[in-house]
Structures are given as C-alpha cells and as structure tokens.
Coordinates of C-alpha atoms in Angstrom, one line a residue:
X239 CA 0.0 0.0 0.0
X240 CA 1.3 3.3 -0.3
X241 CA -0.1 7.1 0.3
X242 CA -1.0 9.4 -2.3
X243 CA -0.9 13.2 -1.8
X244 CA -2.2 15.1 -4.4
X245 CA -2.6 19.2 -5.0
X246 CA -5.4 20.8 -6.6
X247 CA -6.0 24.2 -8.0
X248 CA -9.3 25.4 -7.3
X249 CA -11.0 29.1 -8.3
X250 CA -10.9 31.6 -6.0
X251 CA -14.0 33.1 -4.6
X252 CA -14.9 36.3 -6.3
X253 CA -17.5 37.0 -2.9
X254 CA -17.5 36.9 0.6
X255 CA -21.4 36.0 1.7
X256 CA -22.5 38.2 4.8
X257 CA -23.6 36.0 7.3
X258 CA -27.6 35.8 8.4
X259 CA -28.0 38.5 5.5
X260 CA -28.5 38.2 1.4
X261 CA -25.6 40.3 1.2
X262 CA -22.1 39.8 -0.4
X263 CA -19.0 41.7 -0.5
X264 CA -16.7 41.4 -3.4
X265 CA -13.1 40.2 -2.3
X266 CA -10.1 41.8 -4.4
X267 CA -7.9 40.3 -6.3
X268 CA -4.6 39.3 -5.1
X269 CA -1.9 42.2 -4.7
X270 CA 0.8 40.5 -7.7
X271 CA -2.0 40.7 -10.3
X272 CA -2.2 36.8 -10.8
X273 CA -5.4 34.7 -9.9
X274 CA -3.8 31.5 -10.4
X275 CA -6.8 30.2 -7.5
X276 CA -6.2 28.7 -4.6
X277 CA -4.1 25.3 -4.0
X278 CA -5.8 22.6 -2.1
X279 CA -4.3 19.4 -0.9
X280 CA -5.5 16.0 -0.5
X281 CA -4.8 12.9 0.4
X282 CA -5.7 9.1 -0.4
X283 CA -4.4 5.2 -0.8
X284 CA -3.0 2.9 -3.6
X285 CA -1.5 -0.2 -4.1
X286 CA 1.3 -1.4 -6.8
X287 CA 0.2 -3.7 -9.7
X288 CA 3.6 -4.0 -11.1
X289 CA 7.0 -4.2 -10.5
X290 CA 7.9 -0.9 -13.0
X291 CA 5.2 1.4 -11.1
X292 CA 2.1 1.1 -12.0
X293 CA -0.2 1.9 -8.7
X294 CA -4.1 1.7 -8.6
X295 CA -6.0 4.1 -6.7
X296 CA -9.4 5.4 -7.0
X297 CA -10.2 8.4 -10.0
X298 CA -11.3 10.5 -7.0
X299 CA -8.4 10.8 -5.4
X300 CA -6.6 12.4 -8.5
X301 CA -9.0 13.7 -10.6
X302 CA -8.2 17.6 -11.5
X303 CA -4.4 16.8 -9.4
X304 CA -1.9 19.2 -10.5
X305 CA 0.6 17.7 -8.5
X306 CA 1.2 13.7 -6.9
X307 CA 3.2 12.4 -4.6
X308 CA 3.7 9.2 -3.6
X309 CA 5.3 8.4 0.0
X310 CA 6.3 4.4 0.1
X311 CA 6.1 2.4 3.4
X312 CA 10.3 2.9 3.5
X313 CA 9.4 6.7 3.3
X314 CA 10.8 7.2 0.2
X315 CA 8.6 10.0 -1.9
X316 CA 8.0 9.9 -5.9
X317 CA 6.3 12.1 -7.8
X318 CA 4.1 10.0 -10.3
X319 CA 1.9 11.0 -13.3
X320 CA -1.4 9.9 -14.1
X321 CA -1.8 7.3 -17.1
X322 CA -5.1 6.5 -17.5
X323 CA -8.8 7.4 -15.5
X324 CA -12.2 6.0 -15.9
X325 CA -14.8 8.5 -14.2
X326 CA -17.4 5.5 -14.6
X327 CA -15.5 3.1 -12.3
X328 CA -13.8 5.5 -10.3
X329 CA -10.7 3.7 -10.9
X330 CA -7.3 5.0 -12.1
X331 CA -3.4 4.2 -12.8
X332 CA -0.7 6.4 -11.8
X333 CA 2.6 5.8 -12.1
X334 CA 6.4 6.2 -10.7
X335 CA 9.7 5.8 -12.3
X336 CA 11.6 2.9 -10.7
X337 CA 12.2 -0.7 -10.6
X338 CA 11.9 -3.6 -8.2
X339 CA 8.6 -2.5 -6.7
X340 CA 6.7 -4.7 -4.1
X341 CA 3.5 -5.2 -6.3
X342 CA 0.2 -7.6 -5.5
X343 CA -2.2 -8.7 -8.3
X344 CA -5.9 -9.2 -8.1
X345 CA -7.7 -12.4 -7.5
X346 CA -10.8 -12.8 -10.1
X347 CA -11.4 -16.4 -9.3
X348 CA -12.4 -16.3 -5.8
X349 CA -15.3 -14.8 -5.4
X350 CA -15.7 -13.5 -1.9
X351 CA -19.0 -14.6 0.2
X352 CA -20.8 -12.9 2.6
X353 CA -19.2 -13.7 6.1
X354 CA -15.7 -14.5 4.6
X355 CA -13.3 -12.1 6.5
X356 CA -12.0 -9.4 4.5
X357 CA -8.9 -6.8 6.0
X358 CA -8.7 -3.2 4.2
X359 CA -5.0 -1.2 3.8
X360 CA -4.8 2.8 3.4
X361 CA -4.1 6.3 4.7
X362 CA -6.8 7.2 7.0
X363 CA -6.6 10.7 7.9
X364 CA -3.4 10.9 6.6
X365 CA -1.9 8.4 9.5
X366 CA -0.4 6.0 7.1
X367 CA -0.3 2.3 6.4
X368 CA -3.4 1.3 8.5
X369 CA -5.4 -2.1 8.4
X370 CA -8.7 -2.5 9.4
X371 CA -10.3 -5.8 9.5
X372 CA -14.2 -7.2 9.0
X373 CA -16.3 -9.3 6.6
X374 CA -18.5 -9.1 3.7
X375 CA -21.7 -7.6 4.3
X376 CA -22.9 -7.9 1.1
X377 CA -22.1 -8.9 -2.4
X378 CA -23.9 -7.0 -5.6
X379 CA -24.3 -3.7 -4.9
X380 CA -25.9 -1.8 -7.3
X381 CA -27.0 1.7 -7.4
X382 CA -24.1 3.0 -4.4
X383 CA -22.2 5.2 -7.0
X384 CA -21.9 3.9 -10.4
X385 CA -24.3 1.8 -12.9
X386 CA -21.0 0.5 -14.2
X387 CA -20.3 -1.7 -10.5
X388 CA -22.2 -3.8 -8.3
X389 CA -19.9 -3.3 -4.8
X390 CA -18.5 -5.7 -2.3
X391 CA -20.1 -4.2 1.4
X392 CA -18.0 -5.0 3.6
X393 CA -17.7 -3.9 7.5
X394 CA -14.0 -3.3 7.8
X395 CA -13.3 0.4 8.8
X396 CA -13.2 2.5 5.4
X397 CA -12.8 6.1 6.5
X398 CA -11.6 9.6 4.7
X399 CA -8.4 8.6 3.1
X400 CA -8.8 5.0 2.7
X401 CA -9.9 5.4 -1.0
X402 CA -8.0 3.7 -3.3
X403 CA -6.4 1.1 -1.1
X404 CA -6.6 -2.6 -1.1
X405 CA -9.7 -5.1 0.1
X406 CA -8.1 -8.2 1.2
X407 CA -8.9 -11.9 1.5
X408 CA -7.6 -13.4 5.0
X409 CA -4.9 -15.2 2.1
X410 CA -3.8 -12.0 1.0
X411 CA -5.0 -11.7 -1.9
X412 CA -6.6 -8.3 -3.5
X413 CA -10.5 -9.0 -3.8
X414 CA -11.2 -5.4 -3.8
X415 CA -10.0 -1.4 -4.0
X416 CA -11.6 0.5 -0.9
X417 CA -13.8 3.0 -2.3
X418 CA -17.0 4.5 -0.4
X419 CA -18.8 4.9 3.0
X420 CA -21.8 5.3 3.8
X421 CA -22.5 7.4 6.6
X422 CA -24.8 10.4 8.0
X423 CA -21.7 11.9 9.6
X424 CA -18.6 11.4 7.5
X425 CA -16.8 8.7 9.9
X426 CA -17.0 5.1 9.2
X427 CA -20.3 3.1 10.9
X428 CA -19.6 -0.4 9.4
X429 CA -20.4 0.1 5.9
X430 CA -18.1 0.7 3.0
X431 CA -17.6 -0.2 -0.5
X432 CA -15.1 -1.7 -2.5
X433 CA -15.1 -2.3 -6.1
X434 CA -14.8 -6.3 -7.2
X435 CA -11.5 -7.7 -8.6
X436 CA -13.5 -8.5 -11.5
X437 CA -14.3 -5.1 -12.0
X438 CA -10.7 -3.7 -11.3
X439 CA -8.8 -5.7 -13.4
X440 CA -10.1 -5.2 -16.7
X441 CA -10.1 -1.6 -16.5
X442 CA -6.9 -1.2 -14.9
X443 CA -4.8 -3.5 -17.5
X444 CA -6.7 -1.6 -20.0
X445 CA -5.6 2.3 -18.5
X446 CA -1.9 0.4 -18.1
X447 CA -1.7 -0.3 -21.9
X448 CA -3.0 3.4 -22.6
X449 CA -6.4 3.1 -23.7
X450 CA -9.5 5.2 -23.3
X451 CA -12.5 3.2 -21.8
X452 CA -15.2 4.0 -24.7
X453 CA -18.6 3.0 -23.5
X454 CA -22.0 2.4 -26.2
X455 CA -24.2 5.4 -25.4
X456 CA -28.0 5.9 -26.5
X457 CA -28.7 9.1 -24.8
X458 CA -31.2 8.4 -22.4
X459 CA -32.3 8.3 -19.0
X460 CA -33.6 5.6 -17.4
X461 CA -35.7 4.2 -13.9
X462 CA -36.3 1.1 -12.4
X463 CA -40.2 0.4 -12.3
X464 CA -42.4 -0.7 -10.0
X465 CA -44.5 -3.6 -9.9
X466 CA -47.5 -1.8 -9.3
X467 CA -46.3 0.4 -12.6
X468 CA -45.5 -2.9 -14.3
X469 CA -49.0 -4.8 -13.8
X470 CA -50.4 -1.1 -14.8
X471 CA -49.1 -1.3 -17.9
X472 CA -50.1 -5.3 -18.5
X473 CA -47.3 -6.9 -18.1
X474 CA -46.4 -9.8 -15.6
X475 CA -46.2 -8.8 -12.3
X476 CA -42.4 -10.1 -12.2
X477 CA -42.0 -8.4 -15.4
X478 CA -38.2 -6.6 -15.2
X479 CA -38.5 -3.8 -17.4
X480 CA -36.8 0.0 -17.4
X481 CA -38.8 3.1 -18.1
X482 CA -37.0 6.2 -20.7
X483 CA -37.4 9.5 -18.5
X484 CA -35.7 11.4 -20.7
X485 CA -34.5 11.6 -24.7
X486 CA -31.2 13.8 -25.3
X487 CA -32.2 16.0 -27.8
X488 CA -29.9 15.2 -31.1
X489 CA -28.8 12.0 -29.1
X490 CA -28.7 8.3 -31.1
X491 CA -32.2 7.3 -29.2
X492 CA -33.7 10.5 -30.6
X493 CA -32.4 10.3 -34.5
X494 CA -33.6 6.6 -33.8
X495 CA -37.3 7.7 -32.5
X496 CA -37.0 6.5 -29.1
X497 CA -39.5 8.5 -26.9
X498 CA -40.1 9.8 -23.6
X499 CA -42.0 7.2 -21.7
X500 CA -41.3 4.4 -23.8
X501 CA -40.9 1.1 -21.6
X502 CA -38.0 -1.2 -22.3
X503 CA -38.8 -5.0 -22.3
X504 CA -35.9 -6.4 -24.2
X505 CA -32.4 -5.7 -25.6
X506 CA -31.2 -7.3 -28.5
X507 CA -33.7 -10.0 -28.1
X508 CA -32.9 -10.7 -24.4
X509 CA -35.1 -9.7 -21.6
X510 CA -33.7 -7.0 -19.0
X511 CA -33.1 -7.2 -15.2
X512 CA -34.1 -3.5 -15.0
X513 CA -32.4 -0.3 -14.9
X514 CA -28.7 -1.3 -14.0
X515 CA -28.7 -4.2 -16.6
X516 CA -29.9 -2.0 -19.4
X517 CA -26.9 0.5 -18.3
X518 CA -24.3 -2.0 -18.4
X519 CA -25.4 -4.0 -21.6
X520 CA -25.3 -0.7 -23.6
X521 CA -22.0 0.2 -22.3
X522 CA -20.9 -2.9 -23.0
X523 CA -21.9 -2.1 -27.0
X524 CA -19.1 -0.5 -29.1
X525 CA -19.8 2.7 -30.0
X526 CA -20.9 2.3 -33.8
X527 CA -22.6 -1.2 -33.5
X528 CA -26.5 -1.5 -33.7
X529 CA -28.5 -2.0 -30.2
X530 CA -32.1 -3.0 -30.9
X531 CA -34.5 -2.0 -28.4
X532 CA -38.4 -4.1 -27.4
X533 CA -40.0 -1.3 -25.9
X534 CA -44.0 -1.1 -25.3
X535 CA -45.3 2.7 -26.6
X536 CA -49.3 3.2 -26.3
X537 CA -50.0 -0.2 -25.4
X538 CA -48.1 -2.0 -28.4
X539 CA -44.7 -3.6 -28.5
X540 CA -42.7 -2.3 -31.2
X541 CA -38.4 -2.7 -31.8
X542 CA -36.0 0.9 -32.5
X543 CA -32.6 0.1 -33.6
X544 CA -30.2 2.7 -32.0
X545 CA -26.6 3.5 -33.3
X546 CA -24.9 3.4 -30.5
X547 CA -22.5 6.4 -29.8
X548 CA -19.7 7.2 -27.4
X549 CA -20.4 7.8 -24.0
X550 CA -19.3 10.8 -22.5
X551 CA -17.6 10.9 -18.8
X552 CA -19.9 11.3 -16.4
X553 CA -18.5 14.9 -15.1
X554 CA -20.1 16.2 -18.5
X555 CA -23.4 14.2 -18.1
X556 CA -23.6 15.4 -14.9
X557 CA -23.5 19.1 -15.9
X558 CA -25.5 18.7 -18.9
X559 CA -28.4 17.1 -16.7
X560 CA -31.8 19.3 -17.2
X561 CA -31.6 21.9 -14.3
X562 CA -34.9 23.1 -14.9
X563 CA -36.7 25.1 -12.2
X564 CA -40.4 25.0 -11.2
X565 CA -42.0 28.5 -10.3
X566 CA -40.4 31.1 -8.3
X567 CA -42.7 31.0 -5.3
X568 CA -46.2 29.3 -4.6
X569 CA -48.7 29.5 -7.3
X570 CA -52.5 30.0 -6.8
X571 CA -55.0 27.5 -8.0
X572 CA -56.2 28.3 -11.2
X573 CA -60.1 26.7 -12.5
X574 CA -60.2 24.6 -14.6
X575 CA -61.8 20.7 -15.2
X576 CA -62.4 18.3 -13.2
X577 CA -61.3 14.3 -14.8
X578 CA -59.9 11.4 -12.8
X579 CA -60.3 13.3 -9.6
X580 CA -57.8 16.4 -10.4
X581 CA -58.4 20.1 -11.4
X582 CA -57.2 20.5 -15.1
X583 CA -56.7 22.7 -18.0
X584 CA -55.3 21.9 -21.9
X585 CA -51.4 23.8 -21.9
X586 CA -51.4 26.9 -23.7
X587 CA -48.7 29.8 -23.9
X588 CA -50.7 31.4 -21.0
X589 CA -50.6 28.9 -18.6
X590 CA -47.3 27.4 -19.6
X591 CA -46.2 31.0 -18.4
X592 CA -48.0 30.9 -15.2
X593 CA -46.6 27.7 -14.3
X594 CA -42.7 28.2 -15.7
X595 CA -43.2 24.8 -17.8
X596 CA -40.3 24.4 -20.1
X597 CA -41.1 24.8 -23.9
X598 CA -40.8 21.1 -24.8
X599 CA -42.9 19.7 -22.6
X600 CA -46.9 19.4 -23.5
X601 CA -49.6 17.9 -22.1
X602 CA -52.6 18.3 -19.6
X603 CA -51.6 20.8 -17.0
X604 CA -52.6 20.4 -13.1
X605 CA -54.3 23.7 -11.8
X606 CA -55.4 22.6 -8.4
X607 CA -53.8 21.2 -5.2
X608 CA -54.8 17.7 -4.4
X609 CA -53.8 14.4 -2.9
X610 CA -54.9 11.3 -4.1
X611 CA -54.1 8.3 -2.7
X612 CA -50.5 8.5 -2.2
X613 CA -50.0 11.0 -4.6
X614 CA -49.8 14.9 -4.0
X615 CA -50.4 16.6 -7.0
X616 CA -49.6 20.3 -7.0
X617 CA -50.6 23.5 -9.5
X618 CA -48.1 23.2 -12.8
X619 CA -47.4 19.3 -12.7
X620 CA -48.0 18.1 -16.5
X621 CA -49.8 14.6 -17.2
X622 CA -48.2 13.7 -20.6
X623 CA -48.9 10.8 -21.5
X624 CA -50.5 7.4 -20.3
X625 CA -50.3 3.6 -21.4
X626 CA -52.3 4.2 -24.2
X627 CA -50.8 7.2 -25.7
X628 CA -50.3 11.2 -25.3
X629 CA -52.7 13.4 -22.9
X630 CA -53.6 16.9 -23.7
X631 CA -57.1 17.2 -23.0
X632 CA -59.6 16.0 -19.9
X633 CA -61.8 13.8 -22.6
X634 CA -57.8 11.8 -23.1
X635 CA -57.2 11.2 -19.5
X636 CA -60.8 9.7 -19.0
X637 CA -60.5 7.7 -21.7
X638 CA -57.0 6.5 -20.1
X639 CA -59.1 5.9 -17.0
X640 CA -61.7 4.1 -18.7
X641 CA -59.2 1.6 -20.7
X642 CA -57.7 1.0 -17.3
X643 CA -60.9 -0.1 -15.7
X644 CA -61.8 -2.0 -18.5
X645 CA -58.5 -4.1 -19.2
X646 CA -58.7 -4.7 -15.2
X647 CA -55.6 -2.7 -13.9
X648 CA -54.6 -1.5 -10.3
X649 CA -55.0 1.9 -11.5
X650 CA -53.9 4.2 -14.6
X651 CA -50.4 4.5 -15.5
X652 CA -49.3 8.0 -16.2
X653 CA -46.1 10.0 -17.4
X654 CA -46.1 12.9 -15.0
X655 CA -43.9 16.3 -15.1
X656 CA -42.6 18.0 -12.2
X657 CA -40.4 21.0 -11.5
X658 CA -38.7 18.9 -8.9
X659 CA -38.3 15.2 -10.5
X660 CA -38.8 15.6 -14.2
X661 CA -41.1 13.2 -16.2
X662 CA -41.8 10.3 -13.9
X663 CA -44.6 7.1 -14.0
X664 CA -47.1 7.0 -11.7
X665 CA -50.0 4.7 -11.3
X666 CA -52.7 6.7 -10.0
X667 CA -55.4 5.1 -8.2
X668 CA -59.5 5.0 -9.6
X669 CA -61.3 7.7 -8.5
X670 CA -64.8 7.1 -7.2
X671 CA -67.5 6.3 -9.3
X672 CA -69.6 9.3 -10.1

C-alpha cells in the first residue's frame, strides 16, 4: 500500500457571503496581479500492480491533481503521473519511475461470500499504512455510485483517506479497492464499499496499456419500475422492465425515434433485469454497432434500432443534466376541469407561463392542489402521456381511465412532469364512481 498526496487548484472566490444577511462583498484580487486560484491538498491510498510502477488508486483521489506524490512504506517519496482514468468506475493508474517494486495482483477467481473475513489497507486521515479488518456484508451492490459496478459491502473500517487502497482476503489476496462509505456523519459506521477484482482488473490492465475506456451510449435516462407500474401497464407482475425519463435532444435514441415514456422490455432479443442491466449491456456495445430496443409505446410492443455512440464521462453528463426550475414561489390554483379526480386545463402559452413549464414539454396541466391516494399533485405538474398514448385534454385522460378499468388494472399508468423530479410514472389510483 502506499499514500497518495495530491494538490489541486481550485477558483478563487470572487465574494464573501454576509452572514444571516442576502448580502455579499466582493473580495479583491490578489496584490501581484495573478489569480492562479487557490491550492488545495488531499490525500488518499493505492496499491502497486507491477513491478515498474504502476499503482491503482481510486479516480477520486486524482481527478483535477496538479501535483502527486507518492510516500512508500520505506518513506521514500515519488512524484508519479497519471496514465489513464475511468470516471465510470472510479478507478485510475498512476505511475512512478523505478524498478523492483513490491507489487500484489488481483484475485478474479475467488469470489468473496458474505461472512468471509476481509482486511482493508490505506491512509486514514493521513496516518499511514493502517489495516482495518471485518467481513463481507454484502455482495452485488448496485445503485451505491456507479451503474458500471455492483460493490462488495464490507464492514471493515473505510474512512476519509482510505480510497484507493486494497480489500483483502484473509490469504492476502486483493479481492477489492476501498472506495466508499456510507455514513450520515462522515466517519465510518460499518459500511463501506469496495469495487470487485473482477471489475478492477479489466479496467486497470486496459488504462496500463494506454487506452480510453469507450462505452456504447444511446442518450437516455432511465428508472427502475415498480411492480405496481408494471402490472399497470399489463405486463407480468415479475415483469423486469426499465422506463425512458428522458431523450437527449440530437442523441442516437432520438435520431432513432425513441420517446419519452417508452418502456423497455428487451435488448437485442434478451429480456432486461431493470435499470442497472440496461446501463451496463449498452456500455458494453461499441460505440458504432446497432443495439435493438423491445419497448412497449401506447400499449403496443414495437423494436427501435439505436446506433450506439460514445459515452461521454460522467463529469459532463452530470452538468448537462436538465436543471430546470419550477416557479419562483407558490402559485394560486387556477379553475379549470375536473377528470380522474384532479383540477385540469389543456397547456397553452398562458398557462405554460404561469406555471414556468419548459417549452418542450406538452400535455394536460394540473391547476389545483390535491392528494390522491398516495400522490400529492400540485398546480403546474404536466400529465403527458399514459399507457395508451399522449394526454392533452380532460376527454384523453378519461379515456385513459376508462381503458384501465376495462382491461382490469390496479389503476392508470401515467407519465407525470414536475419542476422537482422531471417526467416520472405513476400509477394513479381510480377515482370514485360518479
């Protein structure tokens, strides 16, 4: 194991926030004229993979680093260079010049069970080489970070400065790199993360021989849904399906004519396990090759082929996510119709204005405050479409409510937009009879 310092330049503030007031002062530039921004250090763990350098650590801990240095166990300090990151993973390879390094490799064969006694290496807080021991919690932990890894839990102490180390077995071989807590209050309570061997390897031989990690990318967003969604829509209640919340605009789904709401049964002919599978199975695609999407639209299966493209890093999906805001302030009910138990009105430019609803989204717009079931609907939420098709009048979202009732479903599905979440399904529940 060995420590990794890195520095960072970040910008420097161009205010000074009052505090208790809305206030800010401006704070002046430095005396010399430059505004290079302020250095900031950090600190985390690695672990040689070869004999000529190489060291794995997390992406994390050198993402943005202007400067790395590397203290070894003998105290000896190196300054390394980054060769390859994958933001996806969170796994890099750094490296040092010099020979003869210790090195350990990773085990892919074992697979590690829950119970089997695990013992975690790193810097914690910057003390040095520290072990921690435990077990596996859990194996196959999706949705903790990254689509792109299912986690080993594990109950060994992980704590700020661990990242990037080793996960051991109790015969010393590397099962695991330490990764991620989770915790309320920053310190470890008994649950951290560490991605798989089977994960690590792949990637980091990959980032050692120089490549880019290029991922298939459709340019969608996608949920898991539930199986009161699922039997909704028709489907078998064990049904494993993944619902599109969102279509980038110019993105391979939408030259393809993959839409918002559509509900993804199968990929390339094979059922999916939800969300996480669909993720992974695209990125698995080469950017170039065709992926042929099953989806159900309206109530009828039909198949889109998508040219898969490259997936950008996740820093830039991250900032290109839809930051649209709902109205400034509380809004006041507006009339409008009554149909399946809400207050409604057809969008127009007026009330699209009202409300602050973003030019491409239409449908039937919610004027009235209500709670149904579960649900609390508020003024300027859109219904857009349902499982038969698009809404944009009170006549289409009876009708939705009537098909439901007819074809025997728990309730109506419904593609619902709010400033908060976005487009998301709903199944809302029968009103009353009248």
């Amino acid at each position: 194991m060995v420590q990794i310092d890195v520095k960072t330049r970040i910008e420097r503030p161009r205010t000074v926030q009052i505090p208790n007031t809305p206030f800010a002062i401006p704070v002046p530039p430095p005396e010399d004229g430059e505004d290079g921004g302020i250095v900031a250090s950090g600190a985390g763990s690695g672990f040689f993979i070869s004999a000529d350098g190489y060291i794995v650590t997390n992406n994390h801990v050198v993402q943005d680093a202007t400067e790395i240095t590397v203290k070894l166990a003998d105290s000896r300090e190196l300054n390394a260079r980054v060769v390859g990151r994958d933001e996806a993973t969170d796994l890099a390879v750094i490296k040092v010049e010099g020979s003869d390094f210790p090195f350990v490799t990773f085990e892919e064969q074992a697979q590690p069970r829950v119970g089997d006694w695990v013992i975690a290496v790193g810097n914690p807080f910057g003390l040095g080489g520290t072990a921690t021991a435990g077990i596996v919690s859990g194996a196959g932990r999706g949705n903790i970070d990254s689509a792109y890894v299912d986690y080993l839990q594990i109950d060994a102490a992980i704590n700020r400065g661990n990242s990037g180390g080793p996960t051991f077995d109790i015969y010393g071989r590397v099962i695991g790199v330490n990764t991620a807590i989770y915790s309320e209050t920053g310190g470890s309570v008994g649950i951290g993360f560490a991605i798989p061997a089977s994960v690590a390897k792949p990637i980091t031989e990959r980032l050692m021989r120089g490549e880019t990690i290029a991922r298939g990318y459709v340019g969608v967003g996608i949920q898991d849904v539930s199986r009161e969604t699922v039997e909704a829509l028709g489907l078998e209640p064990n049904a494993k399906v993944a619902y599109i919340g969102e279509v980038t605009p110019g993105g391979p789904a939408d030259s393809a004519g993959l839409q918002l709401g559509d509900i993804v049964i199968r990929m390339n002919g094979q059922p999916i396990l939800g969300r996480n599978d669909l993720t992974r199975r695209i990125g698995q695609v080469r950017p170039g090759e065709t992926v042929r999407l099953e989806v159900l639209r309206d109530g009828r299966r039909q198949t889109v082929n998508v040219r898969a493209g490259t997936r950008p890093p996740e820093s830039e999906l991250s900032a290109s996510q839809d930051g649209s805001e709902g109205p400034n302030g509380p809004v006041q009910p507006q009339a409008g119709e009554e149909a399946a138990g809400l207050t409604v009105v057809p969008m127009s430019d007026a009330v699209r204005r009202r409300y602050s609803i973003p030019d491409n989204v239409e449908g039937l717009v919610v004027t009235t405050a209500r709670t149904i079931g579960d649900l609390r609907f508020q003024p300027g939420y859109v219904i857009r479409r349902s499982a038969t098709g698009v809404i944009r009048t009170p006549e289409d979202l009876r009708a939705a409510v009537s098909a439901a009732r007819a074809a025997d479903r728990p309730g109506t599905y419904l593609i619902v937009w709010t400033p908060q979440q976005g487009s998301v399904p709903i199944v809302l529940p029968f009103p009353d009879p009248e």
